[in-house]
PDB file of C-alpha atoms in Angstrom:
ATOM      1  CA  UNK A   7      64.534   6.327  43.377  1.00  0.00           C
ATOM      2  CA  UNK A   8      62.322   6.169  46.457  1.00  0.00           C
ATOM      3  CA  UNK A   9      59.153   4.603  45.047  1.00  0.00           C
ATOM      4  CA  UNK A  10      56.966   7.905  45.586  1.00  0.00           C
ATOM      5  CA  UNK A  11      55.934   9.289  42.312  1.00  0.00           C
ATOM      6  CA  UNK A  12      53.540  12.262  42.056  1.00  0.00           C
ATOM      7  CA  UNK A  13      50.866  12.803  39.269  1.00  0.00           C
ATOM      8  CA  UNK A  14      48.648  14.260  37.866  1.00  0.00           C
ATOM      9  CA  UNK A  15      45.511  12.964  36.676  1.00  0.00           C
ATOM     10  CA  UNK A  16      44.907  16.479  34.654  1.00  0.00           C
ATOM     11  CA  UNK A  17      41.361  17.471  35.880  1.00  0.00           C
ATOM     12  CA  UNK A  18      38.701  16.351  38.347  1.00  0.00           C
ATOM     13  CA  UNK A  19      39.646  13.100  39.553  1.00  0.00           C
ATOM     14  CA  UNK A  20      36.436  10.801  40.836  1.00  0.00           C
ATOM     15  CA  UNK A  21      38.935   8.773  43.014  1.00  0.00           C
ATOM     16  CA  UNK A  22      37.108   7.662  46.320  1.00  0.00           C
ATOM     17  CA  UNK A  23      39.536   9.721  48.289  1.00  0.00           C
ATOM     18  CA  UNK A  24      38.528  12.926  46.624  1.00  0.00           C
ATOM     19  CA  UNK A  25      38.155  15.605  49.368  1.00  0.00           C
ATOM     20  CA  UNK A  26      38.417  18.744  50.491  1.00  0.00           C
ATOM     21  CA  UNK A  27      39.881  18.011  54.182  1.00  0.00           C
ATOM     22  CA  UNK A  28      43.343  17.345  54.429  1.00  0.00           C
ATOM     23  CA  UNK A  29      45.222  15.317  56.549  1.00  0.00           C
ATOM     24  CA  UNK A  30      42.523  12.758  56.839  1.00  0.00           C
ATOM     25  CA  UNK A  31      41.856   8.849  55.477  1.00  0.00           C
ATOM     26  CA  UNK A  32      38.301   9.768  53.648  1.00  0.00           C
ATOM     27  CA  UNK A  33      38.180   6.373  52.169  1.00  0.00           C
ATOM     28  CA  UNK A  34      39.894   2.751  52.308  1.00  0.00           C
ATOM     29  CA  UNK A  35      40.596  -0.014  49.724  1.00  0.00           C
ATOM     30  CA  UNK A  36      42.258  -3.154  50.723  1.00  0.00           C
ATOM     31  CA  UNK A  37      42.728  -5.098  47.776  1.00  0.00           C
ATOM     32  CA  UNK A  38      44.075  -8.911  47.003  1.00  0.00           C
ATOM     33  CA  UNK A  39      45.474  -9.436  43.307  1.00  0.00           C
ATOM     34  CA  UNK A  40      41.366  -9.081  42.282  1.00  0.00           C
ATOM     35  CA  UNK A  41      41.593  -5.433  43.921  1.00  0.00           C
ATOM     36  CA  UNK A  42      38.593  -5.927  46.250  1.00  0.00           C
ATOM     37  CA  UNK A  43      36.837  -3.628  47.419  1.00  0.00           C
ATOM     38  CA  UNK A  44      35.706  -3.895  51.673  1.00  0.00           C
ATOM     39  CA  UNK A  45      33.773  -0.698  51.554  1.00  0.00           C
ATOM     40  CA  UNK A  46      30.900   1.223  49.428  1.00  0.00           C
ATOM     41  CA  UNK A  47      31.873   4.821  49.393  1.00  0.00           C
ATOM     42  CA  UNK A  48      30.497   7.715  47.841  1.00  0.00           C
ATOM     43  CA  UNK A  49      31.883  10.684  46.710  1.00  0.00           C
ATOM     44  CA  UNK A  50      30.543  13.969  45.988  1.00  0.00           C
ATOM     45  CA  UNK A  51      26.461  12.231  46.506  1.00  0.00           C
ATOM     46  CA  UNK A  52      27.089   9.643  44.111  1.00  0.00           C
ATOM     47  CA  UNK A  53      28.164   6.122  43.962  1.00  0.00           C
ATOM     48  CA  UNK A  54      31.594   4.833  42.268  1.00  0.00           C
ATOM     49  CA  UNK A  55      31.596   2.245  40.638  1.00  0.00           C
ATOM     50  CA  UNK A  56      33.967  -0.355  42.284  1.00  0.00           C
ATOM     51  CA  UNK A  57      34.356  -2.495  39.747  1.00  0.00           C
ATOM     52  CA  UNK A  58      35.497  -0.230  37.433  1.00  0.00           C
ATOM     53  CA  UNK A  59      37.704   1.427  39.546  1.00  0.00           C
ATOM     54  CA  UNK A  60      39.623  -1.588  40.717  1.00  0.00           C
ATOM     55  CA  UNK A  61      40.546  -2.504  37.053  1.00  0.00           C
ATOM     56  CA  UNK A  62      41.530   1.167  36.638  1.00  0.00           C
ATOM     57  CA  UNK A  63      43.734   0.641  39.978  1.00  0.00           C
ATOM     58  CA  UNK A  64      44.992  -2.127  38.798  1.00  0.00           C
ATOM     59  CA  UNK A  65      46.218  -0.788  35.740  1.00  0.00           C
ATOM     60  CA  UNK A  66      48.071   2.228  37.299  1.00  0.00           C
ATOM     61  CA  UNK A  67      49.389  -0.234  39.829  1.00  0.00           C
ATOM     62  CA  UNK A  68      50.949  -2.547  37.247  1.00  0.00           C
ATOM     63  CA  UNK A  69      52.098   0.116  35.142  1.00  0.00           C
ATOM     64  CA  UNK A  70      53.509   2.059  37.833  1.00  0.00           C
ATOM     65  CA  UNK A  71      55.463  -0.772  40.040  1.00  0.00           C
ATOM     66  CA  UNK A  72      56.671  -2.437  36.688  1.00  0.00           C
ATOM     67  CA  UNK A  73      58.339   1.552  35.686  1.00  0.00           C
ATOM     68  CA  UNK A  74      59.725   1.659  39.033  1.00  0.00           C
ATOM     69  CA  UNK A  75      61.157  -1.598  39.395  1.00  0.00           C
ATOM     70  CA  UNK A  76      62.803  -1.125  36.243  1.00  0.00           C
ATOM     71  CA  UNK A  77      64.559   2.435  36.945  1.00  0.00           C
ATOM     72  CA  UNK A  78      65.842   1.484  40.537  1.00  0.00           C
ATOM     73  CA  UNK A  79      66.361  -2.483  39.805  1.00  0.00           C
ATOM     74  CA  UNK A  80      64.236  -3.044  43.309  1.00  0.00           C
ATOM     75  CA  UNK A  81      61.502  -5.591  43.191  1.00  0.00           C
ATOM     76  CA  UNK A  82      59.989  -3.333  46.503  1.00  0.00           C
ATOM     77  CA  UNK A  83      60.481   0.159  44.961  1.00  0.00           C
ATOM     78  CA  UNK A  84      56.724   1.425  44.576  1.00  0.00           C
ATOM     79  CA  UNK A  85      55.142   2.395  47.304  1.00  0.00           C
ATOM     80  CA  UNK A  86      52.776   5.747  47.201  1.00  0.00           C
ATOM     81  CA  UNK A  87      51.211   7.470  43.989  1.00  0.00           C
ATOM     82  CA  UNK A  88      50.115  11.346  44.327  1.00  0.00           C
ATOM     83  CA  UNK A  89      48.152  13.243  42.215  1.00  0.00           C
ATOM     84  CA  UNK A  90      46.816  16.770  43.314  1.00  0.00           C
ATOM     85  CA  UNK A  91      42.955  14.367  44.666  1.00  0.00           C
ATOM     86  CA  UNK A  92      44.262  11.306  46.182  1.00  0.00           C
ATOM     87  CA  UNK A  93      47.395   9.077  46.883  1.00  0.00           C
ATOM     88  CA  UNK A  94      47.591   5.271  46.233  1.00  0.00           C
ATOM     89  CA  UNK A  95      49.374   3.479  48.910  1.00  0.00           C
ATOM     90  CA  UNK A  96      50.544   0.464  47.945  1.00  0.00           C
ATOM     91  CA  UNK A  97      52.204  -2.840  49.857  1.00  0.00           C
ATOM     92  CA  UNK A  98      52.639  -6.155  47.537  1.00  0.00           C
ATOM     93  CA  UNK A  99      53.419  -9.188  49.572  1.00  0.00           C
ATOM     94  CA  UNK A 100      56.445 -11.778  48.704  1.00  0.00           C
ATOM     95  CA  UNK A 101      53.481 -14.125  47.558  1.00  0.00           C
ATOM     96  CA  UNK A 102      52.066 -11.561  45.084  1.00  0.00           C
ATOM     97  CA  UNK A 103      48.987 -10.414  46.883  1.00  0.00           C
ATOM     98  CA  UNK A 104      48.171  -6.178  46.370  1.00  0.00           C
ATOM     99  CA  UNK A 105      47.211  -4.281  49.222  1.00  0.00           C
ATOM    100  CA  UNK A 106      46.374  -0.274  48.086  1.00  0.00           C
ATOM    101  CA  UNK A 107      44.377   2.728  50.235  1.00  0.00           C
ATOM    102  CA  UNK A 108      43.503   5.670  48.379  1.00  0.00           C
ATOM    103  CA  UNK A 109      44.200   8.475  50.932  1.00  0.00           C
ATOM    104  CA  UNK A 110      44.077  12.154  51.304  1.00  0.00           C
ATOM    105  CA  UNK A 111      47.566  13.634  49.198  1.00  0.00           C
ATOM    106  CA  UNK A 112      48.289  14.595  52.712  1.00  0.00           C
ATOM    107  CA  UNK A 113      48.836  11.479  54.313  1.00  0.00           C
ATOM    108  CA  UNK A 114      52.037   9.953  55.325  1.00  0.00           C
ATOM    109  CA  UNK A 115      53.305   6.636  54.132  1.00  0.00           C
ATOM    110  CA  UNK A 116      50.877   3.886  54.813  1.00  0.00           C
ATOM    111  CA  UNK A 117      52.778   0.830  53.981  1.00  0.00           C
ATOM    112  CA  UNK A 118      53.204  -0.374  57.558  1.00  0.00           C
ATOM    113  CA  UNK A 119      49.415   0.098  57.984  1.00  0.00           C
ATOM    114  CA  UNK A 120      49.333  -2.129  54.988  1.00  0.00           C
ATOM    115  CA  UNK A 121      51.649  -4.644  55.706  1.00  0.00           C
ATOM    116  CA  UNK A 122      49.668  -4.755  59.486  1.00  0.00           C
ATOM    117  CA  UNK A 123      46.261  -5.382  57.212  1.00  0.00           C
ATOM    118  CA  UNK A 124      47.884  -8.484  55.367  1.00  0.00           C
ATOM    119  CA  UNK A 125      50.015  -9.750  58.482  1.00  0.00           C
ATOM    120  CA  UNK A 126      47.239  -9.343  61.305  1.00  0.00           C
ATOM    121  CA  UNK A 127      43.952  -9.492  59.306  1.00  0.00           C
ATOM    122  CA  UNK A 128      44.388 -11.242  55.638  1.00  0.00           C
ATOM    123  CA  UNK A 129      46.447 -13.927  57.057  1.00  0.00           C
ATOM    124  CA  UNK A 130      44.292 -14.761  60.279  1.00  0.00           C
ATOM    125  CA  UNK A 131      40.914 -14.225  58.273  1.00  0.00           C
ATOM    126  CA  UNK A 132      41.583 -15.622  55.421  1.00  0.00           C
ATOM    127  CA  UNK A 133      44.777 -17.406  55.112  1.00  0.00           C
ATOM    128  CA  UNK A 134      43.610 -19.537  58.422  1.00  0.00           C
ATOM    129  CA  UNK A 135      40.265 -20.320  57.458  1.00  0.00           C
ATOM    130  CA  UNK A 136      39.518 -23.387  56.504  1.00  0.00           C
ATOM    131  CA  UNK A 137      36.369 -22.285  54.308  1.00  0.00           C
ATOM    132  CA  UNK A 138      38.135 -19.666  52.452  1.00  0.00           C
ATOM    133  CA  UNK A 139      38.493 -21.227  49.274  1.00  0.00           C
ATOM    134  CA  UNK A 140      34.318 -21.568  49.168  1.00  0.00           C
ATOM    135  CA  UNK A 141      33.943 -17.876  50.592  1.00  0.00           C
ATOM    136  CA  UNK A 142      36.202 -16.638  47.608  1.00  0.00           C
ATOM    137  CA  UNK A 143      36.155 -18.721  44.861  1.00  0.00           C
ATOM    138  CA  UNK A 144      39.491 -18.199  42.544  1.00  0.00           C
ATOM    139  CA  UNK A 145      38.397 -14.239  40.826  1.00  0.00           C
ATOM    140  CA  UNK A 146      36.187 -13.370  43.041  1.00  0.00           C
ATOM    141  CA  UNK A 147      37.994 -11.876  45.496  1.00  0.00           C
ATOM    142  CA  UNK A 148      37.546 -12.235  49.223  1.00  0.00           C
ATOM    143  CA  UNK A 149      34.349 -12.506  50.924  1.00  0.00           C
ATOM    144  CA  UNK A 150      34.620 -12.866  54.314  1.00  0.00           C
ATOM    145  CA  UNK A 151      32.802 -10.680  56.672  1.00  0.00           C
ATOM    146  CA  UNK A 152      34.678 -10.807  59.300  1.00  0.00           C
ATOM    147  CA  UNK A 153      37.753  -9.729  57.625  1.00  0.00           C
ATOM    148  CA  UNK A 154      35.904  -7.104  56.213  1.00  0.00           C
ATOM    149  CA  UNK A 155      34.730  -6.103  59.920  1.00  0.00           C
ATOM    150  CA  UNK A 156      38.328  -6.478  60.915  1.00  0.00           C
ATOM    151  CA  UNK A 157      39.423  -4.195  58.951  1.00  0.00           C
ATOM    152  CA  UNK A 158      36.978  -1.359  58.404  1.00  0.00           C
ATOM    153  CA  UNK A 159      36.949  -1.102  62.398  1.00  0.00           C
ATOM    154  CA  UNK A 160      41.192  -0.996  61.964  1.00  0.00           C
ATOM    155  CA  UNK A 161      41.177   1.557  59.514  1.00  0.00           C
ATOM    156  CA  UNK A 162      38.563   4.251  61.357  1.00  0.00           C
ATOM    157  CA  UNK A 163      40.482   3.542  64.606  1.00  0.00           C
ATOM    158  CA  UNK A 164      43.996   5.185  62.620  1.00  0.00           C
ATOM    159  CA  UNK A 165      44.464   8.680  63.630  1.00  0.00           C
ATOM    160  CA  UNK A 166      44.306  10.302  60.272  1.00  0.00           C
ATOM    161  CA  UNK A 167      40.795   8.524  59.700  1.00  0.00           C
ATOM    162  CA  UNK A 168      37.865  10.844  59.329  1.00  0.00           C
ATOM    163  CA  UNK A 169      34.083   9.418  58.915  1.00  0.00           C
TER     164      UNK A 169
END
């Protein structure tokens, strides 16, 4: 099994990568074990709700990398969920920590991109700050603008970003 699994969600999906261009990043996520949000996004002229979406990430994700890990035996088996709106990229760390982008269904594999986010950005931002544990109190997820900066200006500088 390769980890990719395609879905569908059966009917209009309000998933922040919802779009009619293809071959494009409309939105990004990068999420600890909390599922974070870094960015307010909108889709079709209203808000989501981020809160509410991360727990329903969260569930998929669970769901999903538990199902794959037990039909291939891999504890690194999930990577990508498709369904006909959006696809979940996901990269989960040796530690624990969740990193998912909803993309465009179009988009290749973004689990380097992901691992790049928690190597180069997480881990110099957050991991090496000595006031991290007061900018993101245990829950809360991480607060740190300029990891949040970091990373928004990483993500729109990818070539299958589009603003």
């Amino acid at each position: 099994m390769n980890g990719h699994i395609d879905g569908d969600s059966g009917g209009s999906s309000s998933s922040p990568a919802h779009s009619s261009a293809a071959n494009h990043l409309t939105s990004h996520h990068s999420t600890t074990s909390q599922l974070t949000s870094l960015t307010s996004i909108y889709s079709e002229g209203r808000m989501i709700n981020i809160e509410e979406e991360a727990k329903l990430v969260y569930g998929v994700v669970f769901s999903l990398r538990n199902f794959v890990r037990k039909l291939s035996g891999s504890q690194d088996g999930f990577v990508a969920y498709k369904t006909s709106n959006y696809k979940l990229h996901y990269y989960e760390t040796p530690t624990g920590l969740k990193f998912v982008m909803n993309t465009d269904p179009s988009v290749e594999s973004l689990r380097q991109i992901l691992r790049q986010i928690y190597t180069n950005f997480y881990v110099e931002y957050v991991v090496k700050n000595p006031l991290s544990p007061s900018e993101h109190p245990a829950g809360e997820g991480v607060n740190n603008e300029y990891f949040k900066a970091a990373i928004d200006k990483f993500v729109k500088s990818l070539p299958s970003y589009e603003s």
